[in-house]
XYZ file of C-alpha atoms in Angstrom:
769
model
C 84.353 26.161 175.271
C 83.743 26.585 179.005
C 80.915 29.094 178.365
C 79.483 26.983 175.527
C 79.573 23.840 177.622
C 77.931 25.606 180.589
C 75.220 26.992 178.309
C 74.546 23.567 176.714
C 74.340 21.818 180.079
C 72.057 24.539 181.487
C 69.774 24.558 178.451
C 69.913 21.078 176.879
C 67.026 21.949 174.577
C 69.449 24.220 172.718
C 71.776 21.294 171.824
C 69.939 20.604 168.601
C 70.472 24.164 167.281
C 74.092 24.167 168.504
C 74.763 20.947 166.672
C 73.137 22.138 163.475
C 75.150 25.364 163.482
C 78.450 23.558 164.088
C 77.629 21.028 161.382
C 76.949 23.805 158.877
C 80.196 25.575 159.710
C 82.189 22.339 159.552
C 80.747 21.351 156.187
C 81.683 24.741 154.730
C 85.180 24.572 156.181
C 85.757 21.051 154.859
C 84.858 22.133 151.354
C 87.123 25.162 151.623
C 89.943 23.044 153.109
C 90.136 25.137 156.298
C 91.615 22.402 158.416
C 92.153 24.648 161.450
C 88.471 25.565 161.732
C 87.523 21.898 161.150
C 89.680 20.856 164.121
C 88.090 23.562 166.304
C 84.559 22.518 165.339
C 85.198 18.805 166.003
C 86.838 19.597 169.338
C 83.771 21.567 170.329
C 81.470 18.742 169.266
C 83.517 16.161 171.152
C 83.482 18.143 174.393
C 79.772 18.853 174.150
C 79.112 15.169 173.482
C 81.121 14.090 176.494
C 79.537 16.674 178.808
C 75.849 16.330 177.940
C 73.900 13.142 178.708
C 70.279 14.315 178.677
C 67.415 13.076 176.561
C 67.832 16.094 174.265
C 71.202 14.811 173.079
C 69.549 12.546 170.519
C 69.143 15.255 167.835
C 72.639 16.504 168.592
C 74.030 13.019 167.956
C 72.503 13.020 164.497
C 74.306 16.263 163.674
C 77.483 14.825 165.167
C 77.335 11.660 163.074
C 76.586 13.693 159.966
C 79.778 15.700 160.558
C 81.806 12.534 161.170
C 80.521 11.180 157.878
C 81.624 14.381 156.131
C 85.132 13.932 157.501
C 85.317 10.287 156.466
C 84.202 11.145 152.943
C 86.945 13.713 152.494
C 90.045 12.679 150.670
C 92.453 14.038 153.266
C 93.914 11.341 155.532
C 94.147 13.733 158.513
C 90.419 14.496 158.361
C 89.591 10.791 158.025
C 91.639 10.022 161.117
C 90.019 12.966 162.926
C 86.533 11.708 162.108
C 87.436 8.190 163.204
C 88.766 9.402 166.563
C 85.563 11.350 167.171
C 83.431 8.316 166.315
C 85.447 6.105 168.687
C 84.819 8.603 171.511
C 81.122 8.527 170.697
C 81.103 4.712 170.637
C 82.403 4.597 174.198
C 79.450 6.667 175.510
C 76.665 4.590 177.037
C 73.298 6.048 176.083
C 70.402 5.846 178.501
C 67.831 4.897 175.880
C 68.220 3.044 172.578
C 67.921 4.771 169.259
C 65.540 2.847 167.036
C 66.090 4.830 163.875
C 69.874 5.161 163.841
C 71.830 2.918 161.491
C 75.544 2.517 160.913
C 75.593 1.084 157.385
C 77.616 4.004 156.034
C 80.199 3.768 158.787
C 80.619 0.007 158.274
C 81.236 0.519 154.570
C 83.546 3.500 155.040
C 85.656 1.988 157.812
C 85.963 -1.267 155.827
C 87.212 0.698 152.824
C 89.775 2.465 155.002
C 91.056 -0.951 156.144
C 92.013 -1.649 152.515
C 93.785 1.694 151.992
C 96.398 1.654 149.233
C 97.946 5.082 149.834
C 101.361 5.477 148.254
C 102.969 6.656 151.504
C 103.466 3.596 153.772
C 103.118 5.630 156.982
C 99.908 7.303 155.852
C 98.595 3.948 154.574
C 99.235 2.360 157.942
C 97.618 5.306 159.738
C 94.471 5.072 157.604
C 94.221 1.301 158.064
C 94.593 1.639 161.823
C 91.844 4.267 161.793
C 89.577 1.961 159.781
C 90.127 -0.937 162.189
C 89.472 1.288 165.214
C 86.323 2.551 163.506
C 85.057 -1.019 162.961
C 85.844 -1.775 166.589
C 83.816 1.291 167.590
C 80.857 0.211 165.455
C 80.948 -3.254 166.992
C 81.072 -1.918 170.532
C 78.320 0.614 169.889
C 75.932 -1.812 168.253
C 76.577 -4.678 170.653
C 75.719 -2.459 173.613
C 72.648 -1.211 171.751
C 69.386 -3.125 171.881
C 69.355 -3.064 168.093
C 72.723 -4.828 167.967
C 71.296 -7.597 165.754
C 71.673 -5.324 162.733
C 75.483 -5.496 162.821
C 75.379 -9.292 162.504
C 73.503 -9.202 159.230
C 75.408 -10.886 156.371
C 75.792 -7.646 154.378
C 77.727 -6.109 157.303
C 79.735 -9.208 158.248
C 80.797 -9.639 154.617
C 82.547 -6.265 154.890
C 83.820 -6.310 158.472
C 85.378 -9.788 158.636
C 87.355 -9.673 155.354
C 88.662 -6.204 156.275
C 90.030 -7.539 159.545
C 91.473 -10.671 157.915
C 93.133 -8.584 155.211
C 95.117 -6.744 157.876
C 95.763 -9.882 159.940
C 97.603 -11.436 157.002
C 100.529 -9.156 157.779
C 101.397 -11.131 160.908
C 104.885 -12.481 160.337
C 105.017 -15.204 162.960
C 102.174 -17.700 163.172
C 101.586 -19.171 166.606
C 102.324 -22.805 167.237
C 99.648 -25.433 167.822
C 100.441 -25.943 171.452
C 97.963 -23.464 172.884
C 95.781 -20.405 172.300
C 97.362 -17.449 170.486
C 98.827 -14.938 172.952
C 97.055 -11.638 173.561
C 98.820 -8.606 172.031
C 100.300 -5.884 174.207
C 98.778 -2.411 174.485
C 101.563 -0.768 172.464
C 101.170 -3.258 169.615
C 97.441 -2.665 169.508
C 97.943 1.019 168.734
C 100.844 0.767 166.279
C 100.437 -2.512 164.385
C 97.367 -2.879 162.085
C 97.707 -6.680 162.104
C 97.678 -6.936 165.890
C 94.877 -4.377 166.193
C 92.802 -6.246 163.584
C 93.348 -9.548 165.399
C 92.265 -8.012 168.681
C 89.146 -6.587 167.036
C 88.421 -9.985 165.445
C 88.669 -11.666 168.845
C 86.325 -9.109 170.358
C 83.815 -9.548 167.538
C 83.758 -13.349 167.911
C 83.592 -13.128 171.682
C 80.343 -11.150 171.389
C 78.774 -13.599 168.909
C 75.761 -15.574 170.107
C 74.034 -18.752 169.006
C 71.944 -17.066 166.324
C 74.661 -15.027 164.612
C 77.722 -17.274 164.956
C 77.473 -18.620 161.422
C 77.221 -15.134 159.895
C 80.561 -14.239 161.486
C 82.344 -17.432 160.376
C 81.200 -17.822 156.779
C 83.012 -14.706 155.482
C 86.236 -16.283 156.729
C 85.827 -19.136 154.228
C 85.081 -16.690 151.415
C 88.223 -14.689 152.217
C 90.431 -17.771 152.368
C 88.994 -19.054 149.092
C 89.355 -15.733 147.304
C 92.960 -15.221 148.350
C 93.843 -18.963 147.924
C 95.028 -19.313 151.486
C 94.276 -23.034 151.914
C 97.600 -24.019 150.327
C 99.722 -23.220 152.220
C 97.281 -23.038 155.101
C 99.282 -21.463 157.943
C 97.112 -18.354 157.961
C 93.903 -20.409 157.752
C 94.999 -22.472 160.753
C 95.862 -19.289 162.636
C 92.435 -17.771 161.903
C 90.488 -20.786 163.099
C 92.576 -21.140 166.223
C 91.572 -17.560 167.045
C 87.942 -18.395 166.262
C 87.862 -21.535 168.419
C 89.534 -19.852 171.387
C 87.438 -16.661 171.132
C 83.894 -18.035 170.840
C 81.981 -19.531 173.726
C 82.730 -23.231 174.154
C 79.143 -24.363 173.648
C 79.189 -22.933 170.116
C 82.249 -24.902 168.977
C 80.200 -27.445 167.094
C 78.785 -24.659 164.897
C 82.274 -23.883 163.620
C 83.015 -27.565 163.021
C 79.786 -27.910 161.053
C 80.726 -24.927 158.919
C 84.168 -26.423 158.165
C 82.567 -29.741 157.210
C 80.098 -27.953 154.967
C 82.893 -26.047 153.251
C 84.843 -29.275 152.779
C 81.814 -30.736 151.003
C 81.533 -27.632 148.841
C 85.202 -27.857 147.799
C 85.305 -31.639 147.305
C 86.333 -31.281 143.654
C 89.187 -28.883 144.331
C 92.842 -29.840 144.211
C 94.093 -32.341 146.806
C 96.224 -29.739 148.566
C 93.249 -27.414 149.054
C 91.212 -30.251 150.546
C 94.152 -31.265 152.715
C 94.438 -27.678 153.957
C 90.754 -27.609 154.941
C 91.086 -30.969 156.708
C 94.098 -29.751 158.664
C 92.073 -26.723 159.749
C 89.357 -29.126 160.853
C 91.968 -31.032 162.861
C 92.934 -27.839 164.700
C 89.302 -27.001 165.409
C 88.585 -30.524 166.627
C 91.696 -30.490 168.822
C 90.380 -27.416 170.626
C 86.712 -28.421 170.667
C 87.492 -31.917 171.982
C 88.641 -30.348 175.237
C 85.207 -28.825 175.758
C 81.861 -29.430 174.140
C 81.578 -30.903 170.666
C 77.821 -31.314 170.667
C 75.798 -33.540 168.375
C 78.250 -33.463 165.477
C 80.382 -36.479 166.431
C 78.958 -38.924 163.903
C 78.605 -36.159 161.333
C 82.331 -35.419 161.587
C 83.299 -39.052 161.076
C 80.731 -39.625 158.361
C 81.954 -36.616 156.385
C 85.611 -37.543 156.827
C 85.026 -41.140 155.740
C 83.080 -39.916 152.724
C 85.972 -37.699 151.687
C 88.407 -40.529 152.354
C 86.464 -42.656 149.875
C 86.426 -39.785 147.362
C 90.182 -39.321 147.711
C 90.819 -43.016 147.119
C 88.458 -42.910 144.146
C 90.304 -39.922 142.647
C 93.605 -41.713 143.201
C 92.331 -44.887 141.546
C 90.972 -42.940 138.564
C 94.304 -41.145 138.123
C 96.159 -44.459 138.160
C 93.831 -45.963 135.586
C 93.874 -42.889 133.345
C 97.629 -42.186 133.590
C 99.815 -42.395 130.496
C 103.452 -41.985 129.602
C 105.354 -38.734 129.487
C 104.461 -35.567 131.320
C 100.914 -36.775 131.972
C 102.318 -39.681 133.931
C 104.438 -37.318 136.023
C 101.394 -35.160 136.766
C 99.430 -38.268 137.705
C 102.176 -39.338 140.104
C 102.175 -35.889 141.678
C 98.403 -36.057 142.131
C 98.716 -39.478 143.743
C 101.163 -38.075 146.277
C 98.829 -35.159 146.937
C 95.906 -37.542 147.458
C 97.998 -39.436 150.001
C 98.469 -36.124 151.833
C 94.673 -35.778 151.928
C 94.236 -39.347 153.152
C 96.859 -38.989 155.871
C 95.269 -35.720 157.020
C 91.866 -37.424 157.247
C 93.268 -40.361 159.204
C 95.122 -38.040 161.564
C 91.946 -36.036 162.168
C 89.867 -39.162 162.762
C 92.456 -40.550 165.165
C 92.847 -37.337 167.134
C 89.122 -36.753 167.335
C 88.395 -40.347 168.335
C 91.132 -40.508 170.949
C 89.656 -37.481 172.741
C 86.133 -38.870 172.966
C 84.770 -40.578 176.092
C 84.798 -44.373 176.010
C 81.094 -44.806 175.285
C 81.316 -42.544 172.230
C 84.557 -44.128 171.126
C 82.900 -47.552 171.087
C 80.205 -46.172 168.793
C 82.810 -44.672 166.475
C 84.709 -47.972 166.350
C 81.528 -49.733 165.253
C 80.801 -46.886 162.829
C 84.182 -47.200 161.105
C 84.199 -51.004 161.148
C 80.809 -51.032 159.463
C 82.350 -49.257 156.490
C 85.322 -51.550 155.924
C 84.544 -53.464 152.706
C 85.085 -57.229 152.767
C 85.117 -59.188 149.514
C 82.038 -61.318 149.039
C 79.854 -59.485 151.560
C 77.520 -56.511 151.425
C 77.410 -55.738 155.133
C 79.509 -52.577 154.812
C 77.797 -49.249 154.154
C 80.512 -47.613 152.041
C 79.977 -47.311 148.299
C 82.945 -48.976 146.572
C 81.344 -49.562 143.178
C 83.680 -47.067 141.490
C 86.894 -48.095 143.227
C 87.898 -51.427 141.708
C 90.086 -53.992 143.493
C 93.036 -51.625 143.937
C 90.855 -48.826 145.291
C 88.983 -51.224 147.555
C 92.247 -52.470 149.041
C 93.352 -48.878 149.538
C 90.142 -47.912 151.329
C 90.408 -51.032 153.520
C 93.895 -50.007 154.615
C 92.856 -46.390 155.204
C 89.820 -47.362 157.295
C 91.788 -49.841 159.377
C 94.477 -47.217 159.960
C 91.735 -44.860 161.130
C 90.382 -47.555 163.409
C 93.882 -48.172 164.746
C 94.215 -44.525 165.754
C 90.759 -44.421 167.347
C 91.476 -47.526 169.451
C 94.859 -46.223 170.596
C 94.790 -45.725 174.348
C 91.358 -47.326 174.752
C 91.124 -49.100 178.104
C 87.983 -51.162 178.692
C 87.330 -52.798 182.046
C 86.298 -56.058 180.386
C 87.263 -57.494 177.024
C 83.579 -57.975 176.184
C 83.172 -54.194 176.223
C 86.128 -53.689 173.908
C 85.402 -56.627 171.576
C 81.669 -57.323 171.425
C 80.580 -59.952 168.945
C 79.131 -57.358 166.587
C 82.602 -55.780 166.358
C 84.861 -58.840 166.635
C 83.404 -60.763 163.699
C 83.808 -58.013 161.070
C 87.202 -57.075 162.522
C 88.593 -60.581 162.078
C 87.281 -60.955 158.521
C 90.135 -58.947 156.917
C 92.649 -61.075 158.838
C 92.014 -63.927 156.382
C 92.637 -61.888 153.250
C 95.596 -62.311 150.951
C 97.164 -59.027 152.007
C 99.807 -59.001 154.706
C 99.327 -55.278 155.421
C 95.617 -55.722 156.143
C 96.381 -58.598 158.483
C 98.975 -56.501 160.297
C 96.481 -53.681 160.872
C 93.844 -56.078 162.207
C 96.329 -57.553 164.682
C 97.440 -54.092 165.811
C 93.821 -53.059 166.423
C 93.345 -56.252 168.436
C 96.439 -55.423 170.484
C 95.126 -51.922 171.248
C 91.915 -53.392 172.622
C 93.459 -56.363 174.450
C 96.404 -54.609 176.077
C 94.698 -53.089 179.121
C 97.856 -52.920 181.259
C 100.347 -51.470 178.761
C 102.378 -54.653 178.383
C 102.715 -54.564 174.606
C 105.839 -52.394 174.611
C 107.575 -54.980 176.780
C 106.753 -57.704 174.249
C 107.861 -55.768 171.180
C 110.052 -57.803 168.873
C 109.834 -61.586 168.623
C 112.668 -63.040 170.698
C 113.566 -65.569 173.367
C 113.147 -64.041 176.835
C 115.515 -65.707 179.332
C 113.488 -64.660 182.364
C 109.935 -63.421 181.875
C 109.963 -61.976 185.391
C 112.453 -59.346 184.231
C 109.762 -57.835 181.990
C 107.666 -56.934 185.054
C 104.442 -57.858 183.310
C 101.334 -56.246 184.798
C 98.229 -58.404 185.014
C 95.142 -58.907 187.114
C 93.035 -61.898 187.993
C 90.858 -62.969 185.081
C 87.309 -61.793 185.707
C 84.211 -63.833 185.019
C 83.284 -61.751 181.958
C 86.687 -62.364 180.360
C 86.449 -66.081 181.057
C 83.034 -66.153 179.424
C 84.416 -64.246 176.446
C 87.171 -66.816 175.881
C 84.720 -69.699 176.163
C 82.600 -68.107 173.479
C 85.233 -66.591 171.176
C 88.483 -68.346 172.077
C 88.319 -70.854 169.217
C 87.698 -68.014 166.786
C 90.822 -66.179 167.971
C 92.947 -69.349 167.878
C 91.752 -70.093 164.371
C 92.705 -66.683 163.016
C 96.151 -66.918 164.605
C 96.641 -70.423 163.205
C 95.602 -69.457 159.679
C 97.500 -66.170 159.865
C 100.749 -68.022 160.539
C 100.317 -70.050 157.357
C 99.902 -67.192 154.893
C 102.448 -67.282 152.078
C 103.027 -63.509 151.973
C 103.894 -63.132 155.666
C 106.848 -60.949 156.520
C 108.731 -60.588 159.782
C 106.263 -58.026 161.162
C 103.394 -60.484 160.722
C 105.173 -63.086 162.846
C 106.007 -60.462 165.461
C 102.380 -59.355 165.704
C 101.132 -62.955 165.872
C 103.592 -63.634 168.660
C 102.370 -60.535 170.494
C 98.778 -61.739 170.047
C 99.569 -65.054 171.709
C 101.415 -63.305 174.521
C 98.629 -60.766 175.161
C 95.957 -63.461 175.234
C 98.089 -65.308 177.772
C 98.549 -62.201 179.920
C 95.108 -60.634 179.708
C 92.658 -63.489 179.095
C 94.246 -66.822 179.990
C 92.983 -69.101 182.713
C 94.058 -72.729 183.038
C 91.931 -73.943 180.114
C 93.077 -71.141 177.842
C 96.743 -71.903 178.574
C 96.196 -75.519 177.528
C 94.443 -74.416 174.348
C 97.251 -72.024 173.492
C 99.853 -74.742 173.936
C 97.788 -77.053 171.720
C 97.702 -74.263 169.163
C 101.487 -73.828 169.349
C 102.072 -77.576 168.898
C 99.666 -77.583 165.945
C 101.640 -74.748 164.363
C 104.856 -76.702 164.835
C 103.300 -79.771 163.237
C 102.020 -77.753 160.292
C 105.522 -76.367 159.689
C 107.020 -79.880 159.798
C 104.408 -81.622 157.646
C 104.026 -78.607 155.337
C 100.775 -79.551 153.629
C 100.492 -75.986 152.291
C 103.913 -76.075 150.573
C 105.180 -73.020 152.409
C 108.672 -71.687 151.658
C 111.403 -72.696 154.077
C 111.593 -69.177 155.535
C 107.935 -69.322 156.510
C 108.288 -72.779 158.002
C 111.261 -71.713 160.096
C 109.446 -68.503 160.969
C 106.567 -70.539 162.404
C 109.022 -72.669 164.367
C 110.661 -69.504 165.726
C 107.254 -68.082 166.700
C 106.427 -71.267 168.589
C 109.824 -71.181 170.297
C 109.413 -67.566 171.312
C 105.952 -68.253 172.717
C 106.595 -71.459 174.574
C 110.053 -70.276 175.631
C 110.950 -73.723 176.890
C 113.835 -76.089 176.145
C 115.898 -74.102 173.661
C 119.504 -74.984 174.398
C 119.558 -77.802 171.828
C 118.058 -75.542 169.193
C 120.682 -72.911 169.813
C 123.439 -75.403 169.041
C 121.932 -77.640 166.357
C 119.069 -75.681 164.736
C 119.472 -71.929 165.257
C 117.090 -71.248 162.331
C 114.261 -72.400 164.639
C 114.897 -69.403 166.907
C 113.631 -65.857 166.242
C 117.000 -64.203 166.856
C 118.421 -66.071 163.841
C 115.632 -66.646 161.338
C 114.470 -63.001 161.276
C 117.856 -61.521 160.507
C 119.358 -61.033 157.082
C 121.165 -63.881 155.322
C 120.158 -66.645 157.692
C 121.140 -70.150 156.534
C 118.018 -72.256 156.009
C 117.848 -76.079 156.193
C 116.920 -78.154 153.154
C 114.153 -79.966 155.039
C 112.618 -80.295 158.504
C 111.647 -83.950 158.457
C 115.141 -85.286 159.264
C 115.653 -83.296 162.447
C 115.910 -84.959 165.837
C 112.638 -84.904 167.777
C 114.455 -83.277 170.666
C 114.511 -80.095 168.566
C 110.705 -79.981 168.585
C 108.271 -79.243 171.377
C 106.786 -82.595 172.389
C 103.318 -82.859 173.820
C 104.175 -85.484 176.420
C 107.063 -83.454 177.835
C 104.983 -80.299 177.989
C 102.241 -82.290 179.707
C 104.706 -83.508 182.294
C 105.865 -79.948 183.013
C 102.350 -78.528 183.253
C 101.054 -81.464 185.243
C 103.653 -80.802 187.883
C 102.392 -77.203 188.144
C 98.825 -78.286 188.810
C 97.378 -77.830 185.313
C 94.748 -80.220 183.988
C 96.467 -81.561 180.871
C 93.961 -84.139 179.612
C 93.034 -82.023 176.577
C 96.664 -81.357 175.693
C 96.905 -84.672 173.842
C 94.027 -83.685 171.538
C 95.464 -82.087 168.379
C 94.226 -78.602 167.593
C 92.090 -78.310 164.450
C 90.737 -74.856 163.456
C 86.980 -74.527 163.143
C 85.429 -74.102 159.734
C 83.292 -70.986 159.274
C 81.744 -68.994 156.462
C 84.823 -66.748 156.494
C 86.724 -69.388 154.496
C 84.246 -68.840 151.690
C 84.313 -65.041 151.911
C 87.979 -64.298 152.486
C 89.464 -64.833 149.000
C 92.043 -67.195 150.408
C 92.670 -70.894 150.028
C 91.294 -72.510 153.160
C 93.386 -75.218 154.748
C 90.157 -77.027 155.592
C 88.415 -78.284 152.461
C 86.238 -80.759 154.311
C 84.039 -80.711 157.335
C 85.670 -82.320 160.354
C 83.724 -83.772 163.227
C 86.168 -84.072 166.104
C 85.267 -86.378 168.977
C 87.455 -85.978 172.061
C 87.707 -88.656 174.703
C 89.044 -87.427 178.036
C 90.478 -90.409 179.984
C 91.520 -90.220 183.567
C 95.219 -90.066 182.786
C 97.577 -89.278 179.931
C 98.048 -92.291 177.635
C 101.483 -93.730 177.154
C 103.300 -93.687 173.838
C 102.194 -97.205 172.883
C 98.503 -96.400 173.237
C 96.565 -95.374 170.168
C 95.434 -91.737 170.129
C 92.038 -91.286 171.692
C 90.643 -89.080 168.940
C 88.774 -90.415 165.940
C 88.269 -87.914 163.167
C 85.414 -88.661 160.780
C 85.841 -86.389 157.793
C 83.524 -85.624 154.960
C 86.037 -87.195 152.576
C 85.840 -90.491 154.461
C 82.062 -90.477 154.459
C 81.940 -89.566 150.774
C 83.762 -92.756 149.838
C 80.974 -94.832 151.416
C 78.245 -93.351 149.215
C 77.613 -93.065 145.542
C 79.876 -90.466 143.928
C 78.021 -90.296 140.643
C 76.555 -86.877 141.416
C 77.706 -83.742 139.708
C 80.131 -81.236 141.199
C 77.291 -78.859 141.938
C 75.480 -81.505 143.952
C 78.607 -82.179 145.970
C 78.997 -78.501 146.778
C 75.372 -78.335 147.880
C 75.813 -81.402 150.103
C 78.912 -79.870 151.657
C 77.033 -76.648 152.342
C 74.138 -78.536 153.947
C 76.513 -80.474 156.205
C 78.218 -77.253 157.321
C 74.884 -75.572 157.949
C 73.589 -78.562 159.871
C 76.515 -78.670 162.277
C 76.278 -74.909 162.767
C 72.541 -74.601 163.307
C 71.062 -78.038 164.100
C 70.057 -78.833 167.729
C 72.620 -80.678 169.754
C 70.322 -83.644 170.391
C 69.945 -84.255 166.673
C 73.721 -84.128 166.097
C 74.372 -86.440 169.051
C 71.776 -88.951 167.848
C 73.280 -89.021 164.346
C 76.805 -89.494 165.721
C 75.594 -92.299 167.961
C 73.907 -94.145 165.102
C 76.984 -93.840 162.887
C 79.214 -94.993 165.741
C 77.028 -98.075 166.299
C 77.151 -98.847 162.586
C 80.941 -98.573 162.635
C 81.196 -100.871 165.643
C 78.998 -103.485 163.982
C 81.130 -103.453 160.845
C 84.335 -103.818 162.860
C 82.841 -106.699 164.816
C 81.857 -108.448 161.607
C 85.331 -108.039 160.151
C 87.178 -109.200 163.245
C 84.491 -111.751 164.139
C 84.569 -110.618 167.710
C 81.980 -109.764 170.280
C 81.747 -106.248 171.573
C 81.681 -106.307 175.320
C 81.056 -102.857 176.805
C 82.347 -102.345 180.327
C 79.896 -101.701 183.156
C 80.811 -97.989 183.392
C 81.780 -95.281 180.933
C 85.474 -94.822 180.213
C 85.344 -91.196 179.150
C 83.180 -88.378 177.902
C 82.198 -87.246 174.426
C 82.957 -83.614 173.596
C 81.153 -82.111 170.612
C 81.687 -78.505 169.528
C 78.819 -76.874 167.650
C 79.335 -73.211 166.785
C 80.610 -71.541 169.933
C 79.035 -73.966 172.434
C 80.647 -77.123 173.854
C 78.693 -80.044 175.272
C 80.326 -82.630 177.509
C 79.548 -85.451 179.951
C 78.091 -87.842 177.377
C 79.148 -91.383 178.373
C 81.326 -93.258 175.870
C 81.993 -96.949 176.371
C 85.254 -98.682 175.555
C 85.053 -101.429 172.899
C 87.848 -103.928 173.472
C 89.435 -106.106 170.815
C 92.592 -108.214 170.896
C 95.591 -105.905 170.478
C 93.275 -103.050 169.486
C 91.579 -100.325 171.442
C 88.749 -98.506 169.680
C 86.847 -95.590 171.112
């Protein structure tokens, strides 16, 4: 060998003839099964290959590869391993110039076949598989370092290489946890364990993938998992994609996510567990990609997931409608449970993905999801619910709101306007008026996520009487101008939804707890002096509604409202503790609480009285003039769209007079309420029911959209007419004072207009405003 090597180095032009001669001898010895001569010939070829690096080595390499091929084609495992070892040595040699005519198709096919060896002897089978994996690794290294490396990434090669590696990786006994990237195998394991060696080769292959060939390397993974039915259970699928996401370059992560989404679309008609397995793989990929670059696929991810959420609900609804008795019914129930697994996996993926996005993208996703929540009576949502029916529609509403709840978790906006813009607040509050307590709970929880910017909600959990609020160590900041503007514009809308939410007949304890938390969070995060007064008015109105009970609520609900008011106001409660414990949250919301037969006979000291609250607030510097004005919720189009019985069946025009001081008990209330019912009695009622509905709609539309000057002029003319009629009846003269006695407050939509002079009309023993 020393003489032969010296001769080959000294005369490199002779390498071609040397290689041809050795190849001829080796081929003859292989056929004649002369293993000793085969080993000698391959040793000579290996040493010559390692020693010579001249341009003339190109023809010698062809002879060398031809001999390696002969060894791999033989049926003897020792010769196959020998040929593989020689090829690996050749793959580690860096050639000075590329070879434009050399191809490795045969070696890819042969090494892939060796990876699937089924030899009867386990040791020999393992040895052949290890040789096949090392051969694939050599091909990858050789072609990647070659300028013609693009050939190895062609689909016909990847369809052989990737499944061969995955087939051996399936032997891994312990699947890594989700907490981090899979650990790198040790050097000893790489040489002895086919599974570890295959995984290492798979990592190396993916690490060398570029933008143009990434998809070709990933798609065979889906084919392998489908063929071997590895989506259910999906531990191995999760393990594979964790390796993929940690091995590829971060900027290519969105390619993998797109491929998973595409495969989910392709398998949309498969069993629920298969779809759930794919979605869980997507969750793992998103969890890793969210830490780096996700690219332009954000909306595509959510759009695809929401589409499959709708499909899952549709499948579930169809199974419920088509179910029958017997075994079919049991199968239908099993499918329903499986569909819930799919739905929960989708929601978990949406929540995890959304919670890892930056705030500006999260706001877009919140709008994106909210735009797909169906609301009865409207067509503003973009989700097709034509095939779902009422039960399926309710299910999709709950699923979407749960997704929204997870996306908004941890969201901290600097101003409430950023978190709750009008385009988001209006559709969000619409489900809060529906006859479904679970929907209303989800809406309130989403509101809490967006309002609670200082993590105070945990301290307010559970409706109860708090002896000393200071012990809670509430965190709050000074109300900014943007938040004040938000409450001026949207405060009445929030109060109205809380007021109506308290009066729903299907409320449970959790609803009252969430409503209480809503009041508390508004007080902490958004309340200035005016908002505090409005909230107290709202609480008193709730108390009055529970006492009067125009909606015929059960006694539990009436006492629940009283307990909510007590927990919020947190004022004089000693008397209640002794005489009416069912008005307190600690008693009414526990099992087997004794309920009263009525509320009308109770002592007024058990109620929260406006005049006493005004005295307390007045001493603290609050302006309490508006506290004596009863709270009446605004009427909006939501009452028509929400499938609920509105407490307001008429249009109310509320005129507030703000005197300089709080009137005493013997003074008539300074609010005159002119309702549509009262006006209707003064006109001809011979019209049909349809005409009355049209008139009511026109009145609502007028007070929502008409200019303020027109509304004020109409109110003034009607007020003058009323004064004239009173004067005629009492035969008195109206004598206006020289200066106004108050101001007229008219609310139109979200705007309030004040400072309109109102004169006091005096009559004997009667004061009319």
